[in-house]
Short mmCIF file of C-alpha atoms in Angstrom, two decimals:
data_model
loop_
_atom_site.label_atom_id
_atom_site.label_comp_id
_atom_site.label_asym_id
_atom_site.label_seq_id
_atom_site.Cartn_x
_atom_site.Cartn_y
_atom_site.Cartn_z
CA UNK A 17 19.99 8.66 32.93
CA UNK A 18 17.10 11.05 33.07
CA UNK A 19 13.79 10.65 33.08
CA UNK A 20 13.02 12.32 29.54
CA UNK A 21 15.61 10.68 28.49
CA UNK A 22 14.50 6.93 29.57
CA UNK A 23 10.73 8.25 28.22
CA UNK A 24 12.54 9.08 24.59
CA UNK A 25 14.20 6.62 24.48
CA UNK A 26 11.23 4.12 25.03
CA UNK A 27 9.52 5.86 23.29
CA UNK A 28 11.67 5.57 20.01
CA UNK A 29 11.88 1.65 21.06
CA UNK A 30 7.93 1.77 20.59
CA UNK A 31 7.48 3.65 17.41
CA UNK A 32 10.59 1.59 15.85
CA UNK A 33 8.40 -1.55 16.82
CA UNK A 34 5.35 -0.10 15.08
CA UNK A 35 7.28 0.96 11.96
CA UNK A 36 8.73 -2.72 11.40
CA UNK A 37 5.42 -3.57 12.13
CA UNK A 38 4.20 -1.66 9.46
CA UNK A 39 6.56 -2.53 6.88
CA UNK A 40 6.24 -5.99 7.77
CA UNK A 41 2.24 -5.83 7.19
CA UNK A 42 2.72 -4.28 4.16
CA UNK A 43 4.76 -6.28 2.30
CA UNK A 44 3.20 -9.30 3.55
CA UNK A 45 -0.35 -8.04 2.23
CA UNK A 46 0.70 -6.59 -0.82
CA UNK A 47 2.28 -10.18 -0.96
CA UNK A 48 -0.86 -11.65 -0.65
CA UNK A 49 -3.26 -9.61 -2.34
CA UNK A 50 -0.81 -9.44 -5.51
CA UNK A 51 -2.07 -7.34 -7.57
CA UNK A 52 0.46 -8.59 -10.63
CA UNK A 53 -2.19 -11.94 -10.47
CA UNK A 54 -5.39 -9.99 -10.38
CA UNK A 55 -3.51 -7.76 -13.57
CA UNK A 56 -4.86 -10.00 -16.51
CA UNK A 57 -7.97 -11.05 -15.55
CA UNK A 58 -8.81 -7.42 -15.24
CA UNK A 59 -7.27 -6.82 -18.99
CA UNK A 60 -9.13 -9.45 -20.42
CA UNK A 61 -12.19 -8.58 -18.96
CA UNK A 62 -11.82 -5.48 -20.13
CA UNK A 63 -10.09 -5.42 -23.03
CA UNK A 64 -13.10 -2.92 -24.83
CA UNK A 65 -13.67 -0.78 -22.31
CA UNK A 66 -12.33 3.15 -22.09
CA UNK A 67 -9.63 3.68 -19.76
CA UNK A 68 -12.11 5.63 -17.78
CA UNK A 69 -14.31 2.61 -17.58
CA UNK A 70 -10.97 0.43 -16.42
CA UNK A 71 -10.14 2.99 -13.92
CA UNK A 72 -13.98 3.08 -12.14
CA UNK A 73 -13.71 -0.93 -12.18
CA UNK A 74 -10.01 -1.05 -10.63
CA UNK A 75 -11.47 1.89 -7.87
CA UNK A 76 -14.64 -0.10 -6.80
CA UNK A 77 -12.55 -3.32 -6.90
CA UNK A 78 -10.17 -1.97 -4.58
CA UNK A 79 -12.96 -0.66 -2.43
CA UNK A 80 -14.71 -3.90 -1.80
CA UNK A 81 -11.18 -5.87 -1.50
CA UNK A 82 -10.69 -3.00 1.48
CA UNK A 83 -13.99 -3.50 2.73
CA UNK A 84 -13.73 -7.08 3.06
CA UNK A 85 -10.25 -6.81 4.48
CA UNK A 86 -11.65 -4.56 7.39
CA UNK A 87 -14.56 -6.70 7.40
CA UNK A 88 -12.03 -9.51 8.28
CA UNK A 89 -9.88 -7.83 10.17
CA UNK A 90 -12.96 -6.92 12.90
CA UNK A 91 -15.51 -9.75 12.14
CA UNK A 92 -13.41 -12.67 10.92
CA UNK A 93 -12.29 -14.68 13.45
CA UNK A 94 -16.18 -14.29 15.17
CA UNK A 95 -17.77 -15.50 11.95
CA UNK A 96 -15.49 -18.39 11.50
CA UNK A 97 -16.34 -19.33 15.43
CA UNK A 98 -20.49 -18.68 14.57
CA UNK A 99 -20.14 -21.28 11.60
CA UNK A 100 -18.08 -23.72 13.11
CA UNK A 101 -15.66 -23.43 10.40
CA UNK A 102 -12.14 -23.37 10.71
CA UNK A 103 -9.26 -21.91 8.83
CA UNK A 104 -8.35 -25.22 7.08
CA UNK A 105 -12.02 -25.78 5.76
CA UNK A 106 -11.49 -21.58 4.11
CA UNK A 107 -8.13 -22.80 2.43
CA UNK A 108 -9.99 -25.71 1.05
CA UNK A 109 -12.88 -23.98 -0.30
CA UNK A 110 -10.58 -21.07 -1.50
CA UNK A 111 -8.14 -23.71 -3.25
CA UNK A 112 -11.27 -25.36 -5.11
CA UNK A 113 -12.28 -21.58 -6.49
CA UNK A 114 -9.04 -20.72 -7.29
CA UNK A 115 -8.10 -23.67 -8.88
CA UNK A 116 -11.83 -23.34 -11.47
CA UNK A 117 -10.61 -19.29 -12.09
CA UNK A 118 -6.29 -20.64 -13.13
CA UNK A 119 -8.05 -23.63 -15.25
CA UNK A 120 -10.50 -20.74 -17.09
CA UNK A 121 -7.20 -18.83 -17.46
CA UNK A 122 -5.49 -21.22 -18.59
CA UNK A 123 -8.12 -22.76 -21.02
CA UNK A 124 -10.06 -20.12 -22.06
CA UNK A 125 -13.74 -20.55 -23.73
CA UNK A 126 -12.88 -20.75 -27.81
CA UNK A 127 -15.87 -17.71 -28.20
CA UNK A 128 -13.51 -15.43 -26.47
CA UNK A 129 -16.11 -15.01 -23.60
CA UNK A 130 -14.92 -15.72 -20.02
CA UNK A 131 -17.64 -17.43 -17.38
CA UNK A 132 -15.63 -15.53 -14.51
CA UNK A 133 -17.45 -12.33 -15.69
CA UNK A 134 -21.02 -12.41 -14.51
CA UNK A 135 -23.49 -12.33 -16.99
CA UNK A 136 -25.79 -9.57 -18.13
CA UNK A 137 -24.82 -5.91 -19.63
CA UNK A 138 -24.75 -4.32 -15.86
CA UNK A 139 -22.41 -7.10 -14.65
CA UNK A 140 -20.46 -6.42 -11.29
CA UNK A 141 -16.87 -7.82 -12.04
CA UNK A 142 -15.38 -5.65 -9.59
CA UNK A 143 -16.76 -7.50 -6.66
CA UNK A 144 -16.69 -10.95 -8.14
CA UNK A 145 -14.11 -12.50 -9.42
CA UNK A 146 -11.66 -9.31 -9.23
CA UNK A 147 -12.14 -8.31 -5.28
CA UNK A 148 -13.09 -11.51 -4.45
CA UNK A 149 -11.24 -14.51 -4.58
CA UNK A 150 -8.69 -13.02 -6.90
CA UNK A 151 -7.24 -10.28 -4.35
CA UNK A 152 -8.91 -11.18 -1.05
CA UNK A 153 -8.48 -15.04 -0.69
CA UNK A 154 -7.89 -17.73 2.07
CA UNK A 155 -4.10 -16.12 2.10
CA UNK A 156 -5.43 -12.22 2.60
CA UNK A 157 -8.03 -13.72 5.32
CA UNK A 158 -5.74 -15.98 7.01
CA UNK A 159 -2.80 -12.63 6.84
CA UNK A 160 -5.80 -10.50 8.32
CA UNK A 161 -6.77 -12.77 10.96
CA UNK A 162 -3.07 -13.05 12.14
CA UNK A 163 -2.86 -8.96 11.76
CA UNK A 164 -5.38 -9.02 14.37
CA UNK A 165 -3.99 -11.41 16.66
CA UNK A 166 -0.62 -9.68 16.62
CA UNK A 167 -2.87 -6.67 17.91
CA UNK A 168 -4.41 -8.19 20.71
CA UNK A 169 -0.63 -9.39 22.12
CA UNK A 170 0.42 -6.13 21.37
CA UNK A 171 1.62 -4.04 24.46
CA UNK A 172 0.80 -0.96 22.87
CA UNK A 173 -2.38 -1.87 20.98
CA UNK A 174 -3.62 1.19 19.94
CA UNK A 175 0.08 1.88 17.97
CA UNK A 176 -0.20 -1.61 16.66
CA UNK A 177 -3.78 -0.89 15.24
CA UNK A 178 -2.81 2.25 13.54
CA UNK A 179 0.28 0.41 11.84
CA UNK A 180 -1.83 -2.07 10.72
CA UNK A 181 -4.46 0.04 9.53
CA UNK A 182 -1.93 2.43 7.14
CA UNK A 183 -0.25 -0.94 5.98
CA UNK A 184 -4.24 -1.98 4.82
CA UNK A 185 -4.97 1.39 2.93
CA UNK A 186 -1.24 1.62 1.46
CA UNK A 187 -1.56 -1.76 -0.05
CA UNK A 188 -4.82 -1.73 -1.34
CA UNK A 189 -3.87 2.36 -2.77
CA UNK A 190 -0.70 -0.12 -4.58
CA UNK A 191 -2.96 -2.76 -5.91
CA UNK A 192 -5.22 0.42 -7.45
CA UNK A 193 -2.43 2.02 -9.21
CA UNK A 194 -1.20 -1.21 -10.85
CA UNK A 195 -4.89 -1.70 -12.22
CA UNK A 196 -5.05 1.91 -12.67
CA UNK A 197 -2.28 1.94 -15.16
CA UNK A 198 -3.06 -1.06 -17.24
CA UNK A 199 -3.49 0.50 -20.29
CA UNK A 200 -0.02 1.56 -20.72
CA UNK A 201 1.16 -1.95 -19.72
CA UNK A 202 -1.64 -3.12 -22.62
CA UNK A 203 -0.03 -1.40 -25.43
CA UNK A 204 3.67 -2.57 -24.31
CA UNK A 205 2.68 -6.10 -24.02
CA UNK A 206 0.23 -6.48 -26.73
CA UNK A 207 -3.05 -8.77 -27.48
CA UNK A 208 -0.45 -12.03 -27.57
CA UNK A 209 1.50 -11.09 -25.06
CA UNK A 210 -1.84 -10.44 -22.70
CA UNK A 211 -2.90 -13.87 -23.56
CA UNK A 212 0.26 -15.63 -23.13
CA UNK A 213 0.70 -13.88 -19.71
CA UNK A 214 -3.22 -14.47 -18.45
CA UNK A 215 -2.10 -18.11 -19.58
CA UNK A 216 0.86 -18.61 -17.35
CA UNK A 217 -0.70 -16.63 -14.41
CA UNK A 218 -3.96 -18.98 -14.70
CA UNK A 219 -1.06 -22.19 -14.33
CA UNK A 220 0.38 -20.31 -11.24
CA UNK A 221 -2.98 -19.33 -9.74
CA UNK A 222 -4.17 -23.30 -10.43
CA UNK A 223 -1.16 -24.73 -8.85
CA UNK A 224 -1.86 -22.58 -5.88
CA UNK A 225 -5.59 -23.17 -5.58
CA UNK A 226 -4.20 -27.22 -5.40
CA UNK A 227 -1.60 -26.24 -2.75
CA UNK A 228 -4.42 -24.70 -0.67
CA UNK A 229 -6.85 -27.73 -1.07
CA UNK A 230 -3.67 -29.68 -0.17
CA UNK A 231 -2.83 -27.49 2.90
CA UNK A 232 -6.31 -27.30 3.74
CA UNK A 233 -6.65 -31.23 3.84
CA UNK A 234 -3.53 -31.72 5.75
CA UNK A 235 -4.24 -29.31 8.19
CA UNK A 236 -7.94 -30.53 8.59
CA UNK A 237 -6.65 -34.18 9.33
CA UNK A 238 -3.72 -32.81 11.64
CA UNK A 239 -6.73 -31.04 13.68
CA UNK A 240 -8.54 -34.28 14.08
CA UNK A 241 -5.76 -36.40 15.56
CA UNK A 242 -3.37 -37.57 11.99
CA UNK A 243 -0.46 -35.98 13.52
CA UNK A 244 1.52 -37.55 11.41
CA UNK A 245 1.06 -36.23 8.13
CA UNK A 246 4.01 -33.42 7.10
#
């Protein structure tokens, strides 16, 4: 064998690596983030808005869910080690949110008006509950902190990064068209159809907030010598 052809042929070994890598980081955040959960909280809140007005929300939504994924993805594990606070006590306090936003879902307020959307006429929903818990939650952050691990025992790390990296902006470009395109998905479905899927997705997104709390507990007793919960 020749030397270009041992260097092409490790090289194709490297770049197939990076490629699964890719795909894998992908799916797994688009997994995560899923969009399909953030979908009717955006519709209902907002249902009288242009679909100009949608579109600006579901672009700076998707700009601060990036934002906070790089912010994660550089700064997480640091901040959780300045705090003291481990991953278990983030899956706790992300359960307990998440679990208040699928019971507000689920139940909504008999006025029609939802307490996730801050108040006041200039209210920033994009940010809060939309970016934040709703796409980036203790899943995306724990996904993000193992993204960067997987980096660091990478033996091309610079490869790695950029793989990483394009799986970030391709999800979060996914998660904008599916807001993006709501409209079209509003007429289909229709005012009862909105409201009976925001209702099951708020039952799905409480039973998960539980399951993290639940994790989160376990995990938390595990770390202080219970080793034998399951």
């Amino acid at each position: 064998m020749t030397i270009s052809s041992l260097v092409a042929n490790i090289g194709s070994g490297v770049f197939s690596t990076e490629l699964t890598l890719f795909f894998s980081a992908f799916t797994t955040l688009l997994a995560v983030i899923n969009p399909f959960e953030a979908l009717p909280v955006f519709l209902m809140l907002q249902r009288d808005k242009s679909n100009q007005e949608r579109r600006q929300v579901a672009f700076m939504a998707c700009l601060y869910a990036l934002l906070l994924i790089l912010f994660f993805l550089f700064f997480g594990a640091v901040i959780l080690k300045i705090f003291g606070v481990s991953l278990a006590m983030v899956r706790i306090a992300g359960g307990i949110v998440l679990t208040r936003i699928g019971f507000e879902l689920f139940l909504p307020a008999p006025n029609g008006e939802s307490s996730l959307a801050p108040a006041g006429a200039n209210a920033n929903i994009a940010f809060m509950p939309l970016a934040m818990p709703l796409m980036i939650g203790p899943g995306p952050i724990a996904t993000v902190l193992g993204m960067m691990a997987t980096i660091e025992h990478s033996s091309h790390e610079a490869l790695a990064f950029g793989a990483i990296l394009a799986a970030i902006f391709l999800a979060v470009a996914a998660t904008y068209a599916c807001l993006a395109f709501a409209t079209p998905l509003t007429k289909f479905m229709g005012p009862l159809g909105i409201d009976a899927a925001t209702r099951i997705v708020g039952f799905f997104v409480s039973a998960m907030g539980v399951s993290l709390v639940f994790g989160g507990v376990v995990d938390a007793l595990q770390s202080h010598g219970m080793s034998g919960l399951h």
